[in-house]
Coordinates of C-alpha atoms and ligand atoms in Angstrom, one line a residue:
X21 CA 0.0 0.0 0.0
X22 CA 0.9 3.6 -0.4
X23 CA -0.2 5.3 2.8
X24 CA -0.6 9.1 3.1
X25 CA -0.2 10.9 6.4
X26 CA -1.2 14.4 7.3
X27 CA -1.2 16.6 10.4
X28 CA -3.9 19.3 10.7
X29 CA -4.8 22.1 13.0
X30 CA -2.6 23.6 15.6
X31 CA 0.7 21.8 15.9
X32 CA 1.4 20.0 19.1
X33 CA 4.3 18.1 20.8
X34 CA 4.2 14.4 19.8
X35 CA 3.0 14.8 16.2
X36 CA 6.4 13.6 15.0
X37 CA 6.3 10.6 17.4
X38 CA 3.0 9.5 15.7
X39 CA 4.4 10.0 12.2
X40 CA 7.4 7.8 13.2
X41 CA 5.3 5.1 14.7
X42 CA 2.9 4.9 11.8
X43 CA 5.8 4.8 9.3
X44 CA 7.9 2.3 11.2
X45 CA 5.0 -0.2 11.6
X46 CA 3.9 0.4 8.0
X47 CA 7.5 -0.1 6.6
X48 CA 7.7 -3.4 8.6
X49 CA 4.5 -4.5 6.8
X50 CA 6.1 -3.6 3.4
X51 CA 4.1 -0.4 2.8
X52 CA 5.3 2.9 1.4
X53 CA 4.6 6.3 3.2
X54 CA 3.8 9.6 1.5
X55 CA 3.7 12.9 3.4
X56 CA 0.6 15.0 2.6
X57 CA 2.1 18.4 3.4
X58 CA 0.3 21.1 5.5
X59 CA -2.8 19.3 6.6
X60 CA -5.8 19.1 4.3
X61 CA -4.3 21.9 2.2
X62 CA -1.8 19.3 0.9
X63 CA -4.5 17.0 -0.3
X64 CA -6.6 19.8 -1.8
X65 CA -3.5 21.4 -3.6
X66 CA -1.7 18.1 -4.2
X67 CA 1.4 18.9 -2.1
X68 CA 3.1 15.5 -1.5
X69 CA 6.6 14.5 -0.4
X70 CA 8.3 11.1 0.1
X71 CA 8.4 9.9 3.7
X72 CA 11.1 7.2 3.9
X73 CA 13.3 5.9 6.7
X74 CA 15.7 8.8 6.3
X75 CA 12.9 11.5 6.7
X76 CA 11.6 9.9 10.0
X77 CA 15.0 9.4 11.5
X78 CA 15.6 11.2 14.8
X79 CA 12.2 12.8 15.0
X80 CA 10.8 11.1 18.1
X81 CA 11.7 14.0 20.5
X82 CA 11.1 16.8 18.0
X83 CA 8.3 19.3 18.6
X84 CA 6.1 20.6 15.8
X85 CA 5.5 18.5 12.7
X86 CA 8.0 17.7 10.0
X87 CA 5.2 17.5 7.4
X88 CA 3.7 20.9 8.2
X89 CA 0.1 21.8 9.2
X90 CA -2.7 24.2 8.4
X91 CA -6.3 24.9 9.3
X92 CA -7.6 24.3 5.8
X93 CA -11.1 22.9 5.6
X94 CA -11.7 21.2 2.2
X95 CA -15.4 21.6 2.7
X96 CA -15.0 25.4 2.8
X97 CA -12.8 25.6 -0.3
X98 CA -14.5 25.9 -3.7
X99 CA -14.1 22.4 -5.3
X100 CA -11.9 21.4 -2.3
X101 CA -13.4 18.0 -1.7
X102 CA -13.3 17.0 -5.4
X103 CA -9.8 18.2 -5.7
X104 CA -8.7 16.3 -2.6
X105 CA -10.3 13.0 -3.8
X106 CA -8.7 13.5 -7.3
X107 CA -5.2 14.2 -5.9
X108 CA -5.5 11.1 -3.6
X109 CA -6.2 9.0 -6.7
X110 CA -3.5 10.7 -8.9
X111 CA -0.9 10.1 -6.1
X112 CA -2.0 6.4 -6.1
X113 CA -2.7 6.5 -2.4
X114 CA -4.5 3.6 -0.8
X115 CA -5.1 5.0 2.6
X116 CA -4.7 8.1 4.7
X117 CA -3.8 8.6 8.3
X118 CA -5.1 12.0 9.6
X119 CA -3.7 13.3 12.8
X120 CA -5.6 16.2 14.3
X121 CA -8.2 17.6 16.7
X122 CA -12.0 17.9 16.3
X123 CA -11.7 20.0 13.1
X124 CA -9.2 17.7 11.2
X125 CA -10.9 14.6 12.4
X126 CA -14.3 16.1 11.7
X127 CA -13.2 16.4 8.0
X128 CA -11.9 12.8 8.0
X129 CA -15.2 11.6 9.5
X130 CA -17.2 13.4 6.8
X131 CA -15.0 12.2 4.0
X132 CA -15.5 8.7 5.2
X133 CA -19.2 9.1 5.7
X134 CA -19.9 10.8 2.4
X135 CA -17.3 9.3 0.1
X136 CA -16.2 6.1 1.8
X137 CA -12.8 7.6 1.9
X138 CA -10.2 5.2 3.4
X139 CA -9.0 7.2 6.4
X140 CA -8.1 6.5 10.0
X141 CA -7.6 9.1 12.6
X142 CA -5.3 9.9 15.5
X143 CA -6.5 12.4 18.2
X144 CA -4.1 15.2 19.0
X145 CA -4.6 18.5 20.8
X146 CA -3.1 20.3 23.7
X147 CA -6.6 21.2 24.7
X148 CA -7.6 17.6 25.5
X149 CA -11.2 18.5 24.5
X150 CA -11.9 15.4 22.3
X151 CA -14.7 13.2 23.3
X152 CA -14.1 9.5 22.8
X153 CA -10.5 9.5 24.2
X154 CA -9.5 9.9 27.8
X155 CA -6.4 11.9 26.8
X156 CA -4.9 13.4 23.7
X157 CA -1.2 13.6 23.2
X158 CA 0.3 17.1 23.5
X159 CA -1.9 17.9 26.6
X160 CA 0.7 16.5 29.1
X161 CA 3.4 18.7 27.6
X162 CA 1.2 21.8 27.6
X163 CA 0.3 21.2 31.3
X164 CA 4.0 20.6 32.1
X165 CA 5.0 23.9 30.5
X166 CA 2.1 25.8 32.2
X167 CA 3.0 24.3 35.6
X168 CA 6.6 25.2 35.3
X169 CA 5.5 28.8 34.4
X170 CA 3.3 28.9 37.5
X171 CA 6.2 27.7 39.7
X172 CA 8.3 30.5 38.3
X173 CA 5.6 33.1 38.8
X174 CA 5.2 32.1 42.4
X175 CA 8.7 33.3 43.3
X176 CA 8.3 36.7 41.6
X177 CA 4.7 37.1 42.9
X178 CA 5.9 36.5 46.5
X179 CA 8.8 38.9 46.1
X180 CA 6.6 41.8 44.9
X181 CA 3.4 41.1 46.8
X182 CA 1.5 40.8 43.5
X183 CA -1.4 39.0 42.0
X184 CA 0.0 37.1 39.0
X185 CA -2.6 36.2 36.4
X186 CA -1.5 33.4 34.0
X187 CA -3.5 33.0 30.8
X188 CA -3.4 29.5 29.3
X189 CA -4.8 28.0 26.1
X190 CA -7.5 25.4 25.9
X191 CA -10.0 27.1 23.6
X192 CA -13.5 26.5 25.1
X193 CA -12.5 24.0 27.7
X194 CA -10.4 24.5 30.8
X195 CA -8.4 21.3 30.9
X196 CA -5.0 23.0 30.8
X197 CA -6.0 25.6 33.4
X198 CA -7.4 23.1 35.9
X199 CA -4.6 20.6 35.6
X200 CA -1.8 23.2 35.7
X201 CA -3.7 25.0 38.4
X202 CA -3.8 21.9 40.6
X203 CA -0.2 21.0 39.9
X204 CA 1.0 24.6 40.4
X205 CA -1.1 25.3 43.5
X206 CA -3.1 28.2 42.0
X207 CA -5.2 30.3 44.3
X208 CA -7.9 30.7 41.7
X209 CA -8.7 29.0 38.4
X210 CA -11.1 30.5 36.0
X211 CA -12.4 28.2 33.2
X212 CA -15.3 28.4 30.7
X213 CA -17.2 25.4 32.2
X214 CA -17.5 26.8 35.7
X215 CA -17.7 30.5 35.3
X216 CA -16.9 32.0 38.7
X217 CA -17.8 35.7 38.6
X218 CA -15.2 38.4 38.7
X219 CA -16.7 39.6 42.0
X220 CA -16.3 36.1 43.5
X221 CA -12.7 35.8 42.3
X222 CA -11.8 39.2 43.8
X223 CA -13.5 38.3 47.0
X224 CA -11.4 35.1 47.2
X225 CA -8.2 37.1 46.7
X226 CA -9.2 39.6 49.3
X227 CA -9.9 36.8 51.8
X228 CA -6.6 35.2 51.1
X229 CA -4.8 38.4 51.7
X230 CA -6.8 39.1 54.9
X231 CA -5.6 35.7 56.1
X232 CA -2.0 36.8 55.8
X233 CA -0.9 35.9 52.3
X234 CA 0.2 38.9 50.3
X235 CA 0.5 37.4 46.8
X236 CA -1.7 35.2 44.7
X237 CA -1.6 33.2 41.5
X238 CA -4.7 33.2 39.2
X239 CA -4.9 30.8 36.3
X240 CA -7.4 31.8 33.6
X241 CA -8.3 29.8 30.5
X242 CA -8.4 31.8 27.3
X243 CA -12.0 30.8 26.7
X244 CA -13.3 32.0 30.1
X245 CA -15.9 34.6 29.6
X246 CA -15.6 37.6 32.0
X247 CA -18.7 36.9 34.1
X248 CA -20.3 39.4 36.5
X249 CA -22.7 39.1 39.4
X250 CA -25.2 41.1 37.3
X251 CA -25.4 38.1 34.9
X252 CA -23.5 39.9 32.2
X253 CA -20.6 38.0 30.5
X254 CA -18.2 38.7 27.7
X255 CA -15.8 36.6 25.7
X256 CA -12.5 38.4 25.1
X257 CA -11.2 37.5 21.7
X258 CA -8.5 38.7 19.2
X259 CA -9.0 42.3 18.0
X260 CA -10.0 41.4 14.5
X261 CA -12.3 38.7 15.9
X262 CA -11.0 36.7 12.9
X263 CA -12.4 33.2 12.4
X264 CA -10.6 30.4 10.6
X265 CA -12.2 28.0 8.1
X266 CA -13.7 26.0 10.9
X267 CA -15.4 29.1 12.3
X268 CA -13.2 29.5 15.4
X269 CA -12.6 32.9 16.7
X270 CA -9.0 33.7 17.7
X271 CA -9.0 33.8 21.5
X272 CA -6.7 35.7 23.8
X273 CA -6.7 38.8 26.0
X274 CA -8.9 37.7 28.9
X275 CA -5.9 37.7 31.3
X276 CA -5.2 41.3 30.6
X277 CA -8.8 42.3 31.1
X278 CA -8.9 40.3 34.4
X279 CA -5.8 42.0 35.7
X280 CA -7.5 45.4 35.2
X281 CA -10.6 44.2 37.1
X282 CA -8.5 42.8 39.9
X283 CA -6.5 46.0 40.4
X284 CA -9.6 48.2 40.3
X285 CA -11.7 46.0 42.6
X286 CA -9.0 44.9 45.2
X287 CA -6.3 47.6 45.0
X288 CA -3.7 44.8 44.7
X289 CA -1.0 45.2 42.2
X290 CA -1.4 42.7 39.4
X291 CA 0.4 41.5 36.3
X292 CA -0.5 39.2 33.4
X293 CA 1.6 36.5 31.7
X294 CA 0.1 35.0 28.5
X295 CA 1.8 31.7 27.8
X296 CA 0.4 31.5 24.3
X297 CA 2.1 29.2 21.8
X298 CA 5.0 28.4 24.2
X299 CA 2.6 25.8 25.5
X300 CA 2.7 24.1 22.1
X301 CA 6.4 24.3 21.4
X302 CA 9.5 22.2 22.1
X303 CA 10.0 18.6 23.0
X304 CA 7.1 16.4 24.1
X305 CA 7.1 14.9 27.6
X306 CA 7.9 11.2 27.9
X307 CA 4.2 10.5 28.6
X308 CA 3.2 12.3 25.3
X309 CA 5.9 10.4 23.4
X310 CA 4.6 7.1 24.7
X311 CA 0.9 8.0 24.0
X312 CA 1.7 9.3 20.5
X313 CA 3.7 6.2 19.7
X314 CA 0.9 3.9 20.9
X315 CA -1.6 5.8 18.9
X316 CA 0.6 5.7 15.8
X317 CA 1.0 1.9 16.0
X318 CA -2.7 1.5 16.4
X319 CA -3.4 3.7 13.4
X320 CA -1.0 1.7 11.2
X321 CA -2.7 -1.5 12.4
X322 CA -6.2 -0.1 11.5
X323 CA -4.9 0.7 8.0
X324 CA -3.4 -2.7 7.7
X325 CA -6.7 -4.3 8.6
X326 CA -8.6 -2.0 6.2
X327 CA -10.6 -0.7 9.3
X328 CA -11.4 2.7 7.9
X329 CA -13.5 5.4 9.5
X330 CA -12.0 4.6 12.9
X331 CA -9.6 6.4 15.1
X332 CA -7.2 5.4 17.9
X333 CA -8.3 6.4 21.4
X334 CA -7.2 5.9 25.0
X335 CA -9.6 4.3 27.4
X336 CA -8.2 3.9 30.8
X337 CA -4.8 2.5 30.0
X338 CA -5.8 0.7 26.8
X339 CA -5.5 1.9 23.3
X340 CA -8.7 1.1 21.5
X341 CA -10.4 2.2 18.3
X342 CA -13.7 4.0 18.0
X343 CA -15.5 5.5 15.0
X344 CA -14.5 8.9 13.8
X345 CA -18.1 10.0 14.3
X346 CA -18.0 9.0 17.9
X347 CA -14.6 10.6 18.5
X348 CA -15.7 14.0 17.2
X349 CA -19.3 14.0 18.4
X350 CA -18.9 16.5 21.2
X351 CA -16.6 18.6 23.1
X352 CA -15.1 17.0 26.2
X353 CA -15.5 19.6 29.0
X354 CA -14.0 19.6 32.5
X355 CA -16.4 17.8 34.8
X356 CA -17.3 19.4 38.1
X357 CA -15.3 16.9 40.2
X358 CA -12.1 17.9 38.5
X359 CA -12.8 21.6 39.2
X360 CA -13.5 20.8 42.8
X361 CA -10.0 19.4 43.2
X362 CA -8.6 22.8 42.1
X363 CA -11.2 24.7 44.2
X364 CA -10.2 23.0 47.4
X365 CA -7.1 25.1 47.4
X366 CA -8.6 28.5 46.5
X367 CA -8.5 31.5 48.8
Ligands
LIG423 O1 -6.3 24.1 19.6 C1 -5.0 24.3 20.0 C2 -4.9 25.8 20.3 O2 -3.5 26.0 20.7 C3 -5.9 26.5 21.2 O3 -5.6 26.2 22.5 C4 -5.8 27.9 20.8 O4 -6.9 28.6 21.1 C5 -5.5 27.8 19.3 O5 -5.0 26.5 19.1 C6 -4.6 28.9 18.8 O6 -4.6 28.7 17.4 P1 -3.5 29.4 16.5 O7 -2.3 28.5 16.5 O8 -4.1 29.4 15.1 O9 -3.2 30.8 17.0

């Protein structure tokens, strides 16, 4: 077989580990690999490159993706799907492994459903917001980076008696915020799923300071809407409010808005740190390398078995396969019991 592989959506540590695992297992079965460059754009525009043993050598610990990525949605490009199907044929591909989050895998699910396209999926995202898998790879690395940042911010917060607000990614779920908040000992964590009001957050900080602490760490998820006791709420998004081909608004800026609220309402000096794309950069943690590797082997096995329309998933400690439809059905939000673990240490 000639097996294509693509990575779509935001890059994330561990993508190369998946590519390596899919390729190594497929080479062992006598198949050839072809890189579909820059996500779905590569299939729509016919951008292919050979992916041999040389290309995948030494990539296990490398961040990013050696085959490039994009947020292209073939269903939003004029003639995009037809072009993708034609290029797939012309390149004499027999199967495709799509590595991505809800958007990339959503396209894979639709192509399979509507065109019986021979595709299998691998779930990736630092946001950990995919239903159907307990964890996505990339998430552990992002949480590790955010936790280290919180540790560092603690020492400077303490020295200056400041409130340090850390804005983390996660889109419309608060997984990174809650996990790094628990691991870093945050004094408040604000996430989209459990919108604590600005007034409540400030009251918690005041209480903490009255109890003798003169600094605080607040972790806020980029998708948290500034929520007020009056019932009003507002999402802080990128200035241009730009949306990508999947209709996502560019988030960012809530940390800065929160700092202004905290300073005004409490009188405490506050600063914001926006971790941004640092959370997606650099080497994957060992846990992410292992998960990515196991997912990659599973994807190659699904291709070998002709088991298309499926994706690898983690259930407990086992790697299983589920349908792409099931895997992309809904957003996996942070359940209350996880938030309660973080909340036990607020104030
Ligand atoms: O989905 C991963 C993610 O990093 C989100 O957490 C974030 O909102 C978004 O991608 C940022 O996208 P971009 O890389 O296009 O700025």
